[in-house]
Amino acid sequence: MVVAAALVSCTQASSGGGPGADVPNAAADPAAADAARSAENADAAENADRAEREAGEAEPTAAPSPGPALVRDAFATLQATLNETCTPGAGDCAYFLGRVTRELTELDESMRADTKGPGHFKKPLADMKVLFDKLGDDRSEAHLEKHFSEIVGTRDGINTWMQDHPDDYR
């Protein structure tokens, strides 16, 4: 039944009967068809220009992507690892050492981006640089276990430094 109604509708529209029968056929008048296309193109261009202006107005308030965490936030996640440890060689260090290394990396990024500038965080940044130079790009469990003492020592040293600088994390 629905198909039959659709066929009747299509037949009426193509034969000139039905809805819109009193609208002149654009194919019969090429000048009218050109005028209609010009009007449509002008509307489309105006809409595109308006959308572009509105997008331009919204850009300054929209952040393109999140930046580094605040120092206090990055330090808090590092500090959460203070009561954790592992036993190198026992097979339980992959997560722990990977996490501490990741937290140190994020803290390094946040200290470099902080408004106080990297000069304010000279000691912890220097300690992290020494560690990162030793680690290189290898984040395998065996390599991290090899540098267990340096990783944990850097974490603990930064914790001590930050405790002497409460204005940086409170």
PDB file of C-alpha atoms in Angstrom:
ATOM      1  CA  MET A   1       0.000   0.000   0.000  1.00  0.00           C
ATOM      2  CA  VAL A   2       2.843   2.393   0.869  1.00  0.00           C
ATOM      3  CA  VAL A   3       4.559   1.516  -2.395  1.00  0.00           C
ATOM      4  CA  ALA A   4       1.420   2.253  -4.352  1.00  0.00           C
ATOM      5  CA  ALA A   5       1.064   5.654  -2.675  1.00  0.00           C
ATOM      6  CA  ALA A   6       4.665   6.477  -3.480  1.00  0.00           C
ATOM      7  CA  LEU A   7       4.171   5.514  -7.133  1.00  0.00           C
ATOM      8  CA  VAL A   8       1.074   7.670  -7.411  1.00  0.00           C
ATOM      9  CA  SER A   9       2.928  10.582  -5.867  1.00  0.00           C
ATOM     10  CA  CYS A  10       5.869  10.213  -8.239  1.00  0.00           C
ATOM     11  CA  THR A  11       3.572   9.849 -11.232  1.00  0.00           C
ATOM     12  CA  GLN A  12       1.646  12.995 -10.326  1.00  0.00           C
ATOM     13  CA  ALA A  13       4.819  15.020  -9.794  1.00  0.00           C
ATOM     14  CA  SER A  14       6.330  13.942 -13.117  1.00  0.00           C
ATOM     15  CA  SER A  15       3.087  14.449 -15.059  1.00  0.00           C
ATOM     16  CA  GLY A  16       2.460  17.894 -13.703  1.00  0.00           C
ATOM     17  CA  GLY A  17      -0.336  16.884 -11.326  1.00  0.00           C
ATOM     18  CA  GLY A  18      -0.206  16.702  -7.560  1.00  0.00           C
ATOM     19  CA  PRO A  19       1.581  18.961  -5.072  1.00  0.00           C
ATOM     20  CA  GLY A  20       3.592  21.744  -6.665  1.00  0.00           C
ATOM     21  CA  ALA A  21       1.736  21.441  -9.990  1.00  0.00           C
ATOM     22  CA  ASP A  22       1.278  25.199 -10.117  1.00  0.00           C
ATOM     23  CA  VAL A  23       5.061  25.818  -9.785  1.00  0.00           C
ATOM     24  CA  PRO A  24       6.618  26.577 -13.163  1.00  0.00           C
ATOM     25  CA  ASN A  25       8.992  23.926 -14.476  1.00  0.00           C
ATOM     26  CA  ALA A  26      12.539  25.280 -14.176  1.00  0.00           C
ATOM     27  CA  ALA A  27      13.622  23.257 -17.213  1.00  0.00           C
ATOM     28  CA  ALA A  28      11.086  25.159 -19.310  1.00  0.00           C
ATOM     29  CA  ASP A  29      12.721  28.499 -18.395  1.00  0.00           C
ATOM     30  CA  PRO A  30      16.571  28.353 -18.334  1.00  0.00           C
ATOM     31  CA  ALA A  31      16.800  31.947 -17.051  1.00  0.00           C
ATOM     32  CA  ALA A  32      14.612  31.057 -14.061  1.00  0.00           C
ATOM     33  CA  ALA A  33      16.746  27.973 -13.355  1.00  0.00           C
ATOM     34  CA  ASP A  34      19.946  30.078 -13.433  1.00  0.00           C
ATOM     35  CA  ALA A  35      18.391  32.647 -11.093  1.00  0.00           C
ATOM     36  CA  ALA A  36      17.329  29.913  -8.666  1.00  0.00           C
ATOM     37  CA  ARG A  37      20.837  28.392  -8.684  1.00  0.00           C
ATOM     38  CA  SER A  38      22.396  31.827  -8.111  1.00  0.00           C
ATOM     39  CA  ALA A  39      20.119  32.443  -5.132  1.00  0.00           C
ATOM     40  CA  GLU A  40      20.950  29.008  -3.686  1.00  0.00           C
ATOM     41  CA  ASN A  41      24.702  29.617  -4.157  1.00  0.00           C
ATOM     42  CA  ALA A  42      24.462  33.046  -2.506  1.00  0.00           C
ATOM     43  CA  ASP A  43      22.618  31.542   0.477  1.00  0.00           C
ATOM     44  CA  ALA A  44      25.195  28.762   0.788  1.00  0.00           C
ATOM     45  CA  ALA A  45      28.090  31.248   0.632  1.00  0.00           C
ATOM     46  CA  GLU A  46      26.440  33.472   3.237  1.00  0.00           C
ATOM     47  CA  ASN A  47      25.873  30.485   5.544  1.00  0.00           C
ATOM     48  CA  ALA A  48      29.497  29.367   5.118  1.00  0.00           C
ATOM     49  CA  ASP A  49      30.755  32.888   5.883  1.00  0.00           C
ATOM     50  CA  ARG A  50      28.548  33.098   8.984  1.00  0.00           C
ATOM     51  CA  ALA A  51      29.760  29.683  10.225  1.00  0.00           C
ATOM     52  CA  GLU A  52      33.380  30.721   9.651  1.00  0.00           C
ATOM     53  CA  ARG A  53      32.884  33.975  11.603  1.00  0.00           C
ATOM     54  CA  GLU A  54      31.196  32.137  14.475  1.00  0.00           C
ATOM     55  CA  ALA A  55      33.985  29.539  14.574  1.00  0.00           C
ATOM     56  CA  GLY A  56      36.556  32.359  14.607  1.00  0.00           C
ATOM     57  CA  GLU A  57      34.807  33.976  17.540  1.00  0.00           C
ATOM     58  CA  ALA A  58      34.786  30.710  19.495  1.00  0.00           C
ATOM     59  CA  GLU A  59      38.449  29.824  18.908  1.00  0.00           C
ATOM     60  CA  PRO A  60      40.094  31.999  21.586  1.00  0.00           C
ATOM     61  CA  THR A  61      38.057  30.384  24.362  1.00  0.00           C
ATOM     62  CA  ALA A  62      38.523  26.799  23.140  1.00  0.00           C
ATOM     63  CA  ALA A  63      41.675  25.018  24.257  1.00  0.00           C
ATOM     64  CA  PRO A  64      43.148  22.897  21.461  1.00  0.00           C
ATOM     65  CA  SER A  65      44.284  20.121  23.791  1.00  0.00           C
ATOM     66  CA  PRO A  66      45.077  19.744  27.445  1.00  0.00           C
ATOM     67  CA  GLY A  67      48.467  21.023  28.476  1.00  0.00           C
ATOM     68  CA  PRO A  68      50.720  19.599  31.142  1.00  0.00           C
ATOM     69  CA  ALA A  69      49.198  19.041  34.558  1.00  0.00           C
ATOM     70  CA  LEU A  70      49.784  21.633  37.219  1.00  0.00           C
ATOM     71  CA  VAL A  71      52.877  20.924  39.301  1.00  0.00           C
ATOM     72  CA  ARG A  72      50.753  20.253  42.382  1.00  0.00           C
ATOM     73  CA  ASP A  73      48.625  17.708  40.483  1.00  0.00           C
ATOM     74  CA  ALA A  74      51.624  15.967  38.928  1.00  0.00           C
ATOM     75  CA  PHE A  75      53.372  15.884  42.292  1.00  0.00           C
ATOM     76  CA  ALA A  76      50.276  14.435  43.968  1.00  0.00           C
ATOM     77  CA  THR A  77      50.229  11.487  41.582  1.00  0.00           C
ATOM     78  CA  LEU A  78      53.954  10.911  42.121  1.00  0.00           C
ATOM     79  CA  GLN A  79      53.491  11.171  45.870  1.00  0.00           C
ATOM     80  CA  ALA A  80      50.822   8.456  45.698  1.00  0.00           C
ATOM     81  CA  THR A  81      53.616   5.998  44.842  1.00  0.00           C
ATOM     82  CA  LEU A  82      55.620   6.701  48.030  1.00  0.00           C
ATOM     83  CA  ASN A  83      54.350   3.679  49.967  1.00  0.00           C
ATOM     84  CA  GLU A  84      54.687   1.350  46.995  1.00  0.00           C
ATOM     85  CA  THR A  85      57.674  -0.708  45.955  1.00  0.00           C
ATOM     86  CA  CYS A  86      58.602  -3.950  44.244  1.00  0.00           C
ATOM     87  CA  THR A  87      61.323  -6.572  44.357  1.00  0.00           C
ATOM     88  CA  PRO A  88      63.570  -6.496  41.291  1.00  0.00           C
ATOM     89  CA  GLY A  89      63.738  -9.945  39.761  1.00  0.00           C
ATOM     90  CA  ALA A  90      60.510 -11.138  41.374  1.00  0.00           C
ATOM     91  CA  GLY A  91      58.366 -10.191  38.380  1.00  0.00           C
ATOM     92  CA  ASP A  92      56.311  -7.558  40.204  1.00  0.00           C
ATOM     93  CA  CYS A  93      58.127  -4.412  39.052  1.00  0.00           C
ATOM     94  CA  ALA A  94      56.751  -3.708  35.563  1.00  0.00           C
ATOM     95  CA  TYR A  95      53.713  -1.752  36.750  1.00  0.00           C
ATOM     96  CA  PHE A  96      55.366  -0.005  39.680  1.00  0.00           C
ATOM     97  CA  LEU A  97      58.536   1.167  37.909  1.00  0.00           C
ATOM     98  CA  GLY A  98      56.578   2.049  34.774  1.00  0.00           C
ATOM     99  CA  ARG A  99      54.180   4.135  36.844  1.00  0.00           C
ATOM    100  CA  VAL A 100      56.905   5.968  38.796  1.00  0.00           C
ATOM    101  CA  THR A 101      58.774   6.697  35.556  1.00  0.00           C
ATOM    102  CA  ARG A 102      55.569   7.992  33.924  1.00  0.00           C
ATOM    103  CA  GLU A 103      54.773  10.166  36.967  1.00  0.00           C
ATOM    104  CA  LEU A 104      58.305  11.609  36.916  1.00  0.00           C
ATOM    105  CA  THR A 105      57.948  12.370  33.204  1.00  0.00           C
ATOM    106  CA  GLU A 106      54.662  14.195  33.793  1.00  0.00           C
ATOM    107  CA  LEU A 107      56.138  16.128  36.717  1.00  0.00           C
ATOM    108  CA  ASP A 108      59.101  17.122  34.535  1.00  0.00           C
ATOM    109  CA  GLU A 109      56.711  18.430  31.855  1.00  0.00           C
ATOM    110  CA  SER A 110      54.626  20.366  34.360  1.00  0.00           C
ATOM    111  CA  MET A 111      57.670  21.954  36.016  1.00  0.00           C
ATOM    112  CA  ARG A 112      58.981  23.096  32.635  1.00  0.00           C
ATOM    113  CA  ALA A 113      55.577  24.592  31.750  1.00  0.00           C
ATOM    114  CA  ASP A 114      54.979  26.243  35.139  1.00  0.00           C
ATOM    115  CA  THR A 115      54.752  30.039  35.247  1.00  0.00           C
ATOM    116  CA  LYS A 116      57.617  30.137  37.775  1.00  0.00           C
ATOM    117  CA  GLY A 117      59.837  28.801  35.042  1.00  0.00           C
ATOM    118  CA  PRO A 118      62.234  25.871  34.980  1.00  0.00           C
ATOM    119  CA  GLY A 119      64.806  27.897  36.944  1.00  0.00           C
ATOM    120  CA  HIS A 120      62.627  27.613  40.030  1.00  0.00           C
ATOM    121  CA  PHE A 121      62.706  23.800  39.753  1.00  0.00           C
ATOM    122  CA  LYS A 122      66.401  23.576  38.923  1.00  0.00           C
ATOM    123  CA  LYS A 123      67.302  20.728  41.330  1.00  0.00           C
ATOM    124  CA  PRO A 124      64.406  18.337  40.604  1.00  0.00           C
ATOM    125  CA  LEU A 125      64.670  18.975  36.851  1.00  0.00           C
ATOM    126  CA  ALA A 126      68.413  18.244  36.971  1.00  0.00           C
ATOM    127  CA  ASP A 127      67.788  15.034  38.931  1.00  0.00           C
ATOM    128  CA  MET A 128      65.146  13.895  36.448  1.00  0.00           C
ATOM    129  CA  LYS A 129      67.435  14.698  33.508  1.00  0.00           C
ATOM    130  CA  VAL A 130      70.170  12.483  34.972  1.00  0.00           C
ATOM    131  CA  LEU A 131      67.635   9.677  35.399  1.00  0.00           C
ATOM    132  CA  PHE A 132      66.112  10.080  31.935  1.00  0.00           C
ATOM    133  CA  ASP A 133      69.592  10.134  30.354  1.00  0.00           C
ATOM    134  CA  LYS A 134      70.373   6.803  32.062  1.00  0.00           C
ATOM    135  CA  LEU A 135      67.026   5.268  31.057  1.00  0.00           C
ATOM    136  CA  GLY A 136      67.037   6.452  27.469  1.00  0.00           C
ATOM    137  CA  ASP A 137      63.973   5.260  25.556  1.00  0.00           C
ATOM    138  CA  ASP A 138      64.007   1.709  26.940  1.00  0.00           C
ATOM    139  CA  ARG A 139      61.053   1.204  29.274  1.00  0.00           C
ATOM    140  CA  SER A 140      61.232  -2.576  29.426  1.00  0.00           C
ATOM    141  CA  GLU A 141      60.843  -4.185  32.840  1.00  0.00           C
ATOM    142  CA  ALA A 142      64.389  -5.578  32.793  1.00  0.00           C
ATOM    143  CA  HIS A 143      65.865  -2.154  31.979  1.00  0.00           C
ATOM    144  CA  LEU A 144      63.777  -0.364  34.599  1.00  0.00           C
ATOM    145  CA  GLU A 145      64.718  -2.993  37.204  1.00  0.00           C
ATOM    146  CA  LYS A 146      68.374  -2.400  36.337  1.00  0.00           C
ATOM    147  CA  HIS A 147      67.843   1.257  37.324  1.00  0.00           C
ATOM    148  CA  PHE A 148      65.532   0.548  40.277  1.00  0.00           C
ATOM    149  CA  SER A 149      67.682   2.477  42.780  1.00  0.00           C
ATOM    150  CA  GLU A 150      67.958   5.533  40.513  1.00  0.00           C
ATOM    151  CA  ILE A 151      64.214   5.619  39.795  1.00  0.00           C
ATOM    152  CA  VAL A 152      63.146   5.250  43.423  1.00  0.00           C
ATOM    153  CA  GLY A 153      65.960   7.535  44.610  1.00  0.00           C
ATOM    154  CA  THR A 154      64.893  10.273  42.158  1.00  0.00           C
ATOM    155  CA  ARG A 155      61.276   9.935  43.288  1.00  0.00           C
ATOM    156  CA  ASP A 156      62.269  10.178  46.966  1.00  0.00           C
ATOM    157  CA  GLY A 157      64.669  13.078  46.367  1.00  0.00           C
ATOM    158  CA  ILE A 158      61.988  15.057  44.534  1.00  0.00           C
ATOM    159  CA  ASN A 159      59.543  14.339  47.328  1.00  0.00           C
ATOM    160  CA  THR A 160      62.025  15.763  49.854  1.00  0.00           C
ATOM    161  CA  TRP A 161      62.663  18.836  47.686  1.00  0.00           C
ATOM    162  CA  MET A 162      58.940  19.451  47.233  1.00  0.00           C
ATOM    163  CA  GLN A 163      58.325  19.145  50.992  1.00  0.00           C
ATOM    164  CA  ASP A 164      60.690  22.108  51.390  1.00  0.00           C
ATOM    165  CA  HIS A 165      58.648  24.063  48.795  1.00  0.00           C
ATOM    166  CA  PRO A 166      55.011  23.731  49.937  1.00  0.00           C
ATOM    167  CA  ASP A 167      53.936  26.749  47.866  1.00  0.00           C
ATOM    168  CA  ASP A 168      54.519  24.580  44.765  1.00  0.00           C
ATOM    169  CA  TYR A 169      52.038  21.880  45.671  1.00  0.00           C
ATOM    170  CA  ARG A 170      49.409  23.425  47.926  1.00  0.00           C
TER     171      ARG A 170
END
